Amino acid sequence: MDTENLKKSEESSRTSETVIPDDPEHKTPIKKKRKKTGLIIFLTVLILAAAGGVGYYFMERQKPINTVKTFLGDIQKLNFDGMKSQLQSNDMSALDNADITNNAYTAFFQNVNQKMTFEIKKTSFSLTNGTANITAKIRYIDGSDIYKETITEFLKQIVSTAFSGEELTEEQTQQKLAALLEEKAGTIEDKFAETEITYPLIKTGDGWKIVALDTETVKFMSANFTNVQDEINQSLVEMETSDSQQEQTEQTADSAGTIDMSNDKFSIHYKQHRVAKDVSGAPCLLVYYDYSNNGSSASSAMVDVNLQAYQNGQTLTAAIPESDDSAIDQFMAEVQPGQAVTVCQAFALIDETDVTLEAGEAFSFGGGTITSQIIKIK
């Protein structure tokens, strides 16, 4: 019995050893598994390669955007070296005519530019050509009101200084301007403006660079201003130009108005006029008016008021009366806030025709308010 069972067991073992290798049902699953594994590896490689290509593209696309962000960030900090490093040519000459690089005004422009904000709005990118265009929307301080107030006050102070006999050096003049800019910036409410600038970039051996520093960037860096001295000179030219005033004289020749006017700086009220003689014996016109200082600091009619006189469309020049008159001295005298004095201005007459008087604010921008009055000479 035991011998017989042992034989059956041996036959069974031999059968299992020979059947399994030849059984096609065992071979097929092994081959399919190997094919699927190879396909998965191949697809994985393709996916990783594609993902790598896409990742590289988007990584390169981000680089010019980062350059513009860094550049604008350096503007916020007024970091000129940082700005220069983001430019292809390292050329900052566009700032040569702007006062923004003047050390006297550094504190003012730092305060202005740190309030600037920006966001990237559009991008175009060519990896093949190594070029890009990045458009940024920029919100910045519009300093036009600050500059107007500063220059008006500066010119007033310069006139007072000149009549006091004091002379300022160039350095003292810049310091006075800088102090006034900071003062006005601290008292005038911030006014913002917006602009969109498209920055062209090129890929270089040192990375993506902005092609050049443009004038629009300089403009918003300067808060819509470029050169204080140029603006002062332009203001003086406008004051000396009488063409527009003559046109206004012709338009108001039939008006029976008055030179009376009032603003937050001063008030004037016409009192009287009379004809006298100047130091050469020629006839001159004396115009008297009350001047009140409505401002917060000492000033004078000479500094605040621009009174012009015309005959037949011609501007009358200033005259020196032969007789002393305290009202003429009061025209130049400093008046404290809230006080009023009677002043006099003298004009050399051409003939005996009617004279048109025009009064306005001295050193005003854009002409300002002008009042007129016709007076009879004879």
Short mmCIF file of C-alpha atoms in Angstrom, two decimals:
data_model
loop_
_atom_site.label_atom_id
_atom_site.label_comp_id
_atom_site.label_asym_id
_atom_site.label_seq_id
_atom_site.Cartn_x
_atom_site.Cartn_y
_atom_site.Cartn_z
CA MET A 1 0.00 0.00 0.00
CA ASP A 2 2.73 2.43 0.88
CA THR A 3 4.75 1.48 -2.17
CA GLU A 4 1.80 2.08 -4.43
CA ASN A 5 1.07 5.53 -2.99
CA LEU A 6 4.70 6.53 -3.34
CA LYS A 7 4.65 5.69 -7.07
CA LYS A 8 1.51 7.78 -7.61
CA SER A 9 3.11 10.70 -5.84
CA GLU A 10 6.23 10.52 -8.03
CA GLU A 11 4.14 10.34 -11.21
CA SER A 12 2.15 13.37 -10.09
CA SER A 13 5.34 15.39 -9.49
CA ARG A 14 6.73 14.55 -12.90
CA THR A 15 3.47 15.51 -14.54
CA SER A 16 3.40 18.94 -12.87
CA GLU A 17 7.01 19.62 -13.89
CA THR A 18 6.37 18.94 -17.57
CA VAL A 19 2.91 20.52 -17.96
CA ILE A 20 3.51 23.98 -16.51
CA PRO A 21 6.26 25.14 -18.93
CA ASP A 22 4.28 23.93 -21.98
CA ASP A 23 0.92 25.29 -20.86
CA PRO A 24 0.10 28.26 -23.12
CA GLU A 25 -2.27 29.63 -20.51
CA HIS A 26 0.73 30.37 -18.28
CA LYS A 27 2.91 31.93 -21.00
CA THR A 28 0.37 34.50 -22.28
CA PRO A 29 -0.10 36.53 -19.05
CA ILE A 30 3.67 36.90 -18.63
CA LYS A 31 4.11 38.37 -22.16
CA LYS A 32 1.18 40.84 -21.80
CA LYS A 33 2.51 42.14 -18.50
CA ARG A 34 5.92 42.85 -20.03
CA LYS A 35 4.34 44.72 -22.99
CA LYS A 36 2.19 46.89 -20.71
CA THR A 37 5.15 47.75 -18.50
CA GLY A 38 7.20 48.89 -21.50
CA LEU A 39 4.35 51.03 -22.84
CA ILE A 40 3.87 52.74 -19.47
CA ILE A 41 7.56 53.56 -19.26
CA PHE A 42 7.54 54.96 -22.80
CA LEU A 43 4.46 57.13 -22.13
CA THR A 44 5.95 58.33 -18.87
CA VAL A 45 9.10 59.43 -20.66
CA LEU A 46 7.03 61.27 -23.28
CA ILE A 47 4.94 63.01 -20.64
CA LEU A 48 7.99 64.03 -18.66
CA ALA A 49 9.70 65.33 -21.80
CA ALA A 50 6.62 67.31 -22.81
CA ALA A 51 6.18 68.65 -19.29
CA GLY A 52 9.83 69.63 -19.24
CA GLY A 53 9.46 71.52 -22.51
CA VAL A 54 6.35 73.33 -21.33
CA GLY A 55 7.96 74.07 -17.99
CA TYR A 56 11.03 75.50 -19.69
CA TYR A 57 8.88 77.67 -21.94
CA PHE A 58 6.88 79.11 -19.07
CA MET A 59 10.00 79.55 -16.98
CA GLU A 60 11.63 81.53 -19.79
CA ARG A 61 8.43 83.50 -20.34
CA GLN A 62 8.45 84.58 -16.69
CA LYS A 63 11.99 85.95 -16.82
CA PRO A 64 11.27 89.16 -18.83
CA ILE A 65 8.26 89.79 -16.60
CA ASN A 66 10.50 89.51 -13.56
CA THR A 67 12.96 91.95 -15.15
CA VAL A 68 10.23 94.59 -15.53
CA LYS A 69 9.00 93.95 -11.99
CA THR A 70 12.52 94.38 -10.65
CA PHE A 71 13.01 97.54 -12.71
CA LEU A 72 9.79 99.13 -11.44
CA GLY A 73 10.61 98.02 -7.91
CA ASP A 74 13.94 99.85 -8.17
CA ILE A 75 12.04 102.96 -9.27
CA GLN A 76 9.89 102.73 -6.14
CA LYS A 77 13.08 102.72 -4.09
CA LEU A 78 14.75 105.32 -6.35
CA ASN A 79 17.58 102.83 -6.81
CA PHE A 80 19.36 104.19 -9.90
CA ASP A 81 22.05 101.46 -9.90
CA GLY A 82 19.35 98.79 -9.82
CA MET A 83 17.49 100.42 -12.70
CA LYS A 84 20.69 100.68 -14.71
CA SER A 85 21.43 96.97 -14.28
CA GLN A 86 18.08 96.08 -15.91
CA LEU A 87 18.82 98.11 -19.06
CA GLN A 88 20.48 96.52 -22.08
CA SER A 89 22.87 99.45 -22.59
CA ASN A 90 23.12 100.57 -18.96
CA ASP A 91 22.24 104.01 -20.37
CA MET A 92 20.53 106.39 -17.92
CA SER A 93 21.07 109.56 -19.97
CA ALA A 94 17.30 110.07 -20.26
CA LEU A 95 17.51 111.39 -16.69
CA ASP A 96 20.14 114.01 -17.56
CA ASN A 97 17.64 116.86 -17.91
CA ALA A 98 15.52 115.84 -14.94
CA ASP A 99 16.04 117.17 -11.42
CA ILE A 100 15.26 113.71 -10.07
CA THR A 101 18.98 112.88 -9.95
CA ASN A 102 19.84 116.10 -8.10
CA ASN A 103 20.84 115.27 -4.53
CA ALA A 104 19.04 118.39 -3.30
CA TYR A 105 15.67 116.84 -4.24
CA THR A 106 16.38 113.20 -3.29
CA ALA A 107 14.14 113.19 -0.21
CA PHE A 108 11.19 114.62 -2.17
CA PHE A 109 11.44 112.17 -5.06
CA GLN A 110 11.96 109.21 -2.73
CA ASN A 111 8.73 110.11 -0.96
CA VAL A 112 6.91 110.50 -4.29
CA ASN A 113 8.11 107.29 -5.93
CA GLN A 114 7.57 105.00 -2.97
CA LYS A 115 3.83 105.67 -3.41
CA MET A 116 3.94 104.36 -6.98
CA THR A 117 2.24 100.98 -7.62
CA PHE A 118 2.09 98.79 -10.73
CA GLU A 119 0.67 95.61 -12.22
CA ILE A 120 1.57 93.63 -15.34
CA LYS A 121 -1.29 93.82 -17.85
CA LYS A 122 -0.05 92.22 -21.11
CA THR A 123 2.87 90.15 -22.33
CA SER A 124 4.10 89.00 -25.72
CA PHE A 125 7.04 86.63 -25.96
CA SER A 126 9.16 85.06 -28.71
CA LEU A 127 11.55 82.41 -27.44
CA THR A 128 12.93 81.94 -30.96
CA ASN A 129 13.80 85.60 -31.45
CA GLY A 130 14.71 86.23 -27.83
CA THR A 131 12.36 89.25 -27.57
CA ALA A 132 9.44 90.22 -25.38
CA ASN A 133 7.07 93.13 -24.76
CA ILE A 134 5.75 93.61 -21.25
CA THR A 135 2.98 96.16 -20.59
CA ALA A 136 2.66 97.55 -17.06
CA LYS A 137 -0.16 99.69 -15.68
CA ILE A 138 1.39 102.25 -13.35
CA ARG A 139 -0.33 104.41 -10.72
CA TYR A 140 1.83 107.29 -9.60
CA ILE A 141 1.77 110.70 -7.89
CA ASP A 142 0.81 113.60 -10.16
CA GLY A 143 2.79 116.42 -8.60
CA SER A 144 1.49 119.28 -10.76
CA ASP A 145 -0.30 120.95 -7.83
CA ILE A 146 2.78 120.53 -5.63
CA TYR A 147 5.01 122.11 -8.27
CA LYS A 148 2.65 125.03 -8.88
CA GLU A 149 2.44 125.88 -5.20
CA THR A 150 6.19 125.44 -4.75
CA ILE A 151 7.25 127.61 -7.67
CA THR A 152 4.69 130.31 -6.87
CA GLU A 153 5.96 130.51 -3.31
CA PHE A 154 9.57 130.30 -4.44
CA LEU A 155 9.23 133.22 -6.86
CA LYS A 156 7.54 135.30 -4.17
CA GLN A 157 10.39 134.61 -1.78
CA ILE A 158 13.01 135.37 -4.42
CA VAL A 159 11.41 138.74 -5.16
CA SER A 160 11.35 139.60 -1.46
CA THR A 161 14.96 138.45 -1.10
CA ALA A 162 16.06 140.55 -4.07
CA PHE A 163 14.49 143.72 -2.68
CA SER A 164 16.05 143.11 0.71
CA GLY A 165 19.47 143.14 -0.96
CA GLU A 166 20.25 139.52 -0.06
CA GLU A 167 21.89 137.31 -2.68
CA LEU A 168 21.48 133.53 -2.75
CA THR A 169 24.08 131.10 -4.06
CA GLU A 170 23.03 128.32 -6.42
CA GLU A 171 23.28 125.83 -3.57
CA GLN A 172 21.10 128.00 -1.32
CA THR A 173 18.56 128.40 -4.10
CA GLN A 174 18.32 124.63 -4.57
CA GLN A 175 18.01 124.11 -0.83
CA LYS A 176 15.17 126.63 -0.69
CA LEU A 177 13.40 124.88 -3.57
CA ALA A 178 13.91 121.45 -2.01
CA ALA A 179 12.55 122.62 1.34
CA LEU A 180 9.48 124.11 -0.34
CA LEU A 181 8.87 120.92 -2.36
CA GLU A 182 8.90 118.81 0.79
CA GLU A 183 6.74 121.32 2.64
CA LYS A 184 4.09 121.47 -0.11
CA ALA A 185 4.16 117.69 -0.59
CA GLY A 186 3.31 117.34 3.09
CA THR A 187 0.39 119.79 3.01
CA ILE A 188 -1.20 119.10 -0.40
CA GLU A 189 -3.38 116.00 -0.74
CA ASP A 190 -1.90 113.29 -2.96
CA LYS A 191 -3.28 113.28 -6.48
CA PHE A 192 -2.69 110.10 -8.48
CA ALA A 193 -2.52 109.51 -12.23
CA GLU A 194 -2.28 106.31 -14.27
CA THR A 195 -0.36 105.32 -17.36
CA GLU A 196 0.40 102.14 -19.31
CA ILE A 197 3.91 101.63 -20.62
CA THR A 198 5.04 98.77 -22.87
CA TYR A 199 8.66 97.83 -22.21
CA PRO A 200 10.48 96.02 -25.06
CA LEU A 201 13.01 93.47 -23.80
CA ILE A 202 15.76 91.40 -25.39
CA LYS A 203 17.49 88.27 -24.19
CA THR A 204 21.22 88.80 -23.63
CA GLY A 205 24.06 86.76 -22.21
CA ASP A 206 23.26 88.35 -18.82
CA GLY A 207 19.56 87.55 -19.00
CA TRP A 208 16.54 89.55 -20.14
CA LYS A 209 17.11 93.31 -20.35
CA ILE A 210 14.86 96.31 -21.03
CA VAL A 211 16.01 97.88 -24.30
CA ALA A 212 16.13 101.52 -23.09
CA LEU A 213 14.96 104.01 -20.47
CA ASP A 214 12.03 105.86 -22.08
CA THR A 215 10.74 109.39 -21.54
CA GLU A 216 7.36 108.22 -20.20
CA THR A 217 9.11 106.40 -17.37
CA VAL A 218 11.16 109.51 -16.58
CA LYS A 219 7.94 111.52 -16.59
CA PHE A 220 6.10 109.44 -14.01
CA MET A 221 9.28 109.09 -11.92
CA SER A 222 9.35 112.90 -11.83
CA ALA A 223 5.64 113.08 -10.91
CA ASN A 224 4.76 114.67 -14.29
CA PHE A 225 7.60 117.13 -13.98
CA THR A 226 11.15 117.22 -15.29
CA ASN A 227 13.10 120.33 -14.42
CA VAL A 228 12.33 122.89 -11.73
CA GLN A 229 14.59 125.54 -13.26
CA ASP A 230 12.99 125.16 -16.68
CA GLU A 231 9.55 125.59 -15.15
CA ILE A 232 10.62 128.74 -13.31
CA ASN A 233 12.10 130.20 -16.49
CA GLN A 234 8.93 129.36 -18.41
CA SER A 235 6.81 131.04 -15.73
CA LEU A 236 8.89 134.20 -15.99
CA VAL A 237 8.57 134.19 -19.77
CA GLU A 238 4.80 133.85 -19.51
CA MET A 239 4.68 136.74 -17.08
CA GLU A 240 6.68 138.95 -19.43
CA THR A 241 4.61 138.08 -22.47
CA SER A 242 1.90 140.67 -22.93
CA ASP A 243 0.30 139.42 -26.14
CA SER A 244 -2.43 137.45 -24.42
CA GLN A 245 -3.04 140.28 -21.98
CA GLN A 246 -3.46 142.72 -24.88
CA GLU A 247 -6.03 140.40 -26.46
CA GLN A 248 -7.95 140.29 -23.20
CA THR A 249 -7.76 144.10 -23.02
CA GLU A 250 -9.42 144.39 -26.42
CA GLN A 251 -12.12 141.94 -25.39
CA THR A 252 -12.92 143.84 -22.18
CA ALA A 253 -12.55 147.38 -23.55
CA ASP A 254 -16.31 148.02 -23.34
CA SER A 255 -16.64 146.57 -19.85
CA ALA A 256 -17.27 148.80 -16.84
CA GLY A 257 -15.72 146.32 -14.42
CA THR A 258 -13.33 146.73 -11.53
CA ILE A 259 -9.93 145.38 -10.64
CA ASP A 260 -11.28 144.24 -7.26
CA MET A 261 -10.44 140.58 -6.61
CA SER A 262 -9.94 138.17 -3.73
CA ASN A 263 -8.44 134.72 -3.26
CA ASP A 264 -6.83 132.66 -0.50
CA LYS A 265 -3.60 134.68 -0.79
CA PHE A 266 -4.74 138.30 -1.02
CA SER A 267 -7.52 140.77 -1.71
CA ILE A 268 -7.35 144.08 -3.59
CA HIS A 269 -9.91 146.89 -3.81
CA TYR A 270 -9.62 149.86 -6.16
CA LYS A 271 -9.74 153.23 -4.34
CA GLN A 272 -8.83 156.02 -6.74
CA HIS A 273 -6.46 157.27 -9.42
CA ARG A 274 -4.90 160.59 -10.32
CA VAL A 275 -2.53 162.05 -12.92
CA ALA A 276 0.80 163.43 -11.67
CA LYS A 277 4.29 164.04 -13.03
CA ASP A 278 7.26 161.69 -12.99
CA VAL A 279 10.87 162.67 -12.18
CA SER A 280 11.37 163.86 -15.77
CA GLY A 281 8.25 166.05 -15.72
CA ALA A 282 6.22 163.75 -18.01
CA PRO A 283 2.63 162.82 -17.06
CA CYS A 284 2.11 159.59 -15.13
CA LEU A 285 -0.86 157.75 -13.72
CA LEU A 286 -1.05 156.87 -10.01
CA VAL A 287 -3.39 153.98 -9.18
CA TYR A 288 -4.32 153.44 -5.51
CA TYR A 289 -5.83 150.26 -4.12
CA ASP A 290 -6.17 148.47 -0.79
CA TYR A 291 -4.14 145.28 -0.43
CA SER A 292 -4.95 142.62 2.23
CA ASN A 293 -2.75 139.63 3.04
CA ASN A 294 -5.03 136.56 3.22
CA GLY A 295 -2.15 134.08 3.38
CA SER A 296 -0.42 132.39 6.29
CA SER A 297 2.94 134.15 5.94
CA ALA A 298 4.18 137.71 5.45
CA SER A 299 3.92 139.00 1.88
CA SER A 300 3.46 142.20 -0.13
CA ALA A 301 1.44 143.62 -3.01
CA MET A 302 4.61 143.65 -5.09
CA VAL A 303 4.94 139.88 -4.60
CA ASP A 304 1.27 138.89 -4.89
CA VAL A 305 -0.34 141.30 -7.37
CA ASN A 306 0.28 141.70 -11.09
CA LEU A 307 -1.26 145.05 -12.12
CA GLN A 308 -0.87 146.12 -15.76
CA ALA A 309 -2.04 149.28 -17.54
CA TYR A 310 -2.73 149.75 -21.28
CA GLN A 311 -3.43 152.62 -23.65
CA ASN A 312 -4.48 151.87 -27.23
CA GLY A 313 -3.29 148.28 -26.85
CA GLN A 314 0.17 149.33 -25.66
CA THR A 315 1.53 148.32 -22.28
CA LEU A 316 2.40 151.26 -20.03
CA THR A 317 5.78 151.13 -18.33
CA ALA A 318 6.35 151.77 -14.65
CA ALA A 319 7.06 155.37 -13.65
CA ILE A 320 8.78 157.10 -10.74
CA PRO A 321 6.69 160.04 -9.45
CA GLU A 322 8.48 163.28 -8.72
CA SER A 323 6.81 163.54 -5.30
CA ASP A 324 7.22 161.08 -2.45
CA ASP A 325 4.17 158.99 -1.62
CA SER A 326 3.97 156.59 1.32
CA ALA A 327 1.51 154.39 -0.61
CA ILE A 328 4.26 153.64 -3.15
CA ASP A 329 6.52 152.50 -0.30
CA GLN A 330 3.65 150.33 1.01
CA PHE A 331 3.54 148.56 -2.36
CA MET A 332 6.93 146.98 -1.57
CA ALA A 333 6.51 146.66 2.21
CA GLU A 334 5.90 143.27 3.84
CA VAL A 335 2.41 142.89 5.28
CA GLN A 336 1.60 140.37 8.01
CA PRO A 337 -1.25 137.84 7.59
CA GLY A 338 -4.64 139.45 8.17
CA GLN A 339 -3.37 143.01 7.73
CA ALA A 340 -4.29 145.55 5.01
CA VAL A 341 -2.56 148.64 3.59
CA THR A 342 -3.22 151.17 0.84
CA VAL A 343 -0.68 150.90 -1.96
CA CYS A 344 0.07 152.85 -5.12
CA GLN A 345 1.51 151.93 -8.51
CA ALA A 346 2.67 154.50 -11.08
CA PHE A 347 2.53 154.17 -14.89
CA ALA A 348 3.99 156.46 -17.59
CA LEU A 349 1.17 157.77 -19.82
CA ILE A 350 1.40 157.79 -23.62
CA ASP A 351 -1.43 160.25 -24.19
CA GLU A 352 -4.75 161.31 -22.66
CA THR A 353 -6.88 158.40 -23.89
CA ASP A 354 -8.64 155.97 -21.54
CA VAL A 355 -6.48 153.52 -19.63
CA THR A 356 -7.43 149.89 -19.11
CA LEU A 357 -6.22 148.34 -15.89
CA GLU A 358 -5.82 144.58 -15.53
CA ALA A 359 -5.12 142.83 -12.24
CA GLY A 360 -4.24 139.22 -11.58
CA GLU A 361 -2.17 136.99 -9.37
CA ALA A 362 1.57 137.28 -9.85
CA PHE A 363 3.39 134.07 -10.78
CA SER A 364 0.11 132.27 -11.50
CA PHE A 365 0.01 129.21 -13.78
CA GLY A 366 -2.28 129.06 -16.79
CA GLY A 367 -3.13 132.76 -16.58
CA GLY A 368 -5.27 132.57 -13.44
CA THR A 369 -8.13 134.98 -12.74
CA ILE A 370 -7.84 138.42 -14.36
CA THR A 371 -10.03 141.42 -13.58
CA SER A 372 -10.15 144.67 -15.58
CA GLN A 373 -11.30 148.26 -15.24
CA ILE A 374 -11.35 151.28 -17.56
CA ILE A 375 -10.46 154.66 -16.12
CA LYS A 376 -10.73 158.12 -17.68
CA ILE A 377 -7.62 160.27 -17.96
CA LYS A 378 -9.43 163.36 -19.25
#
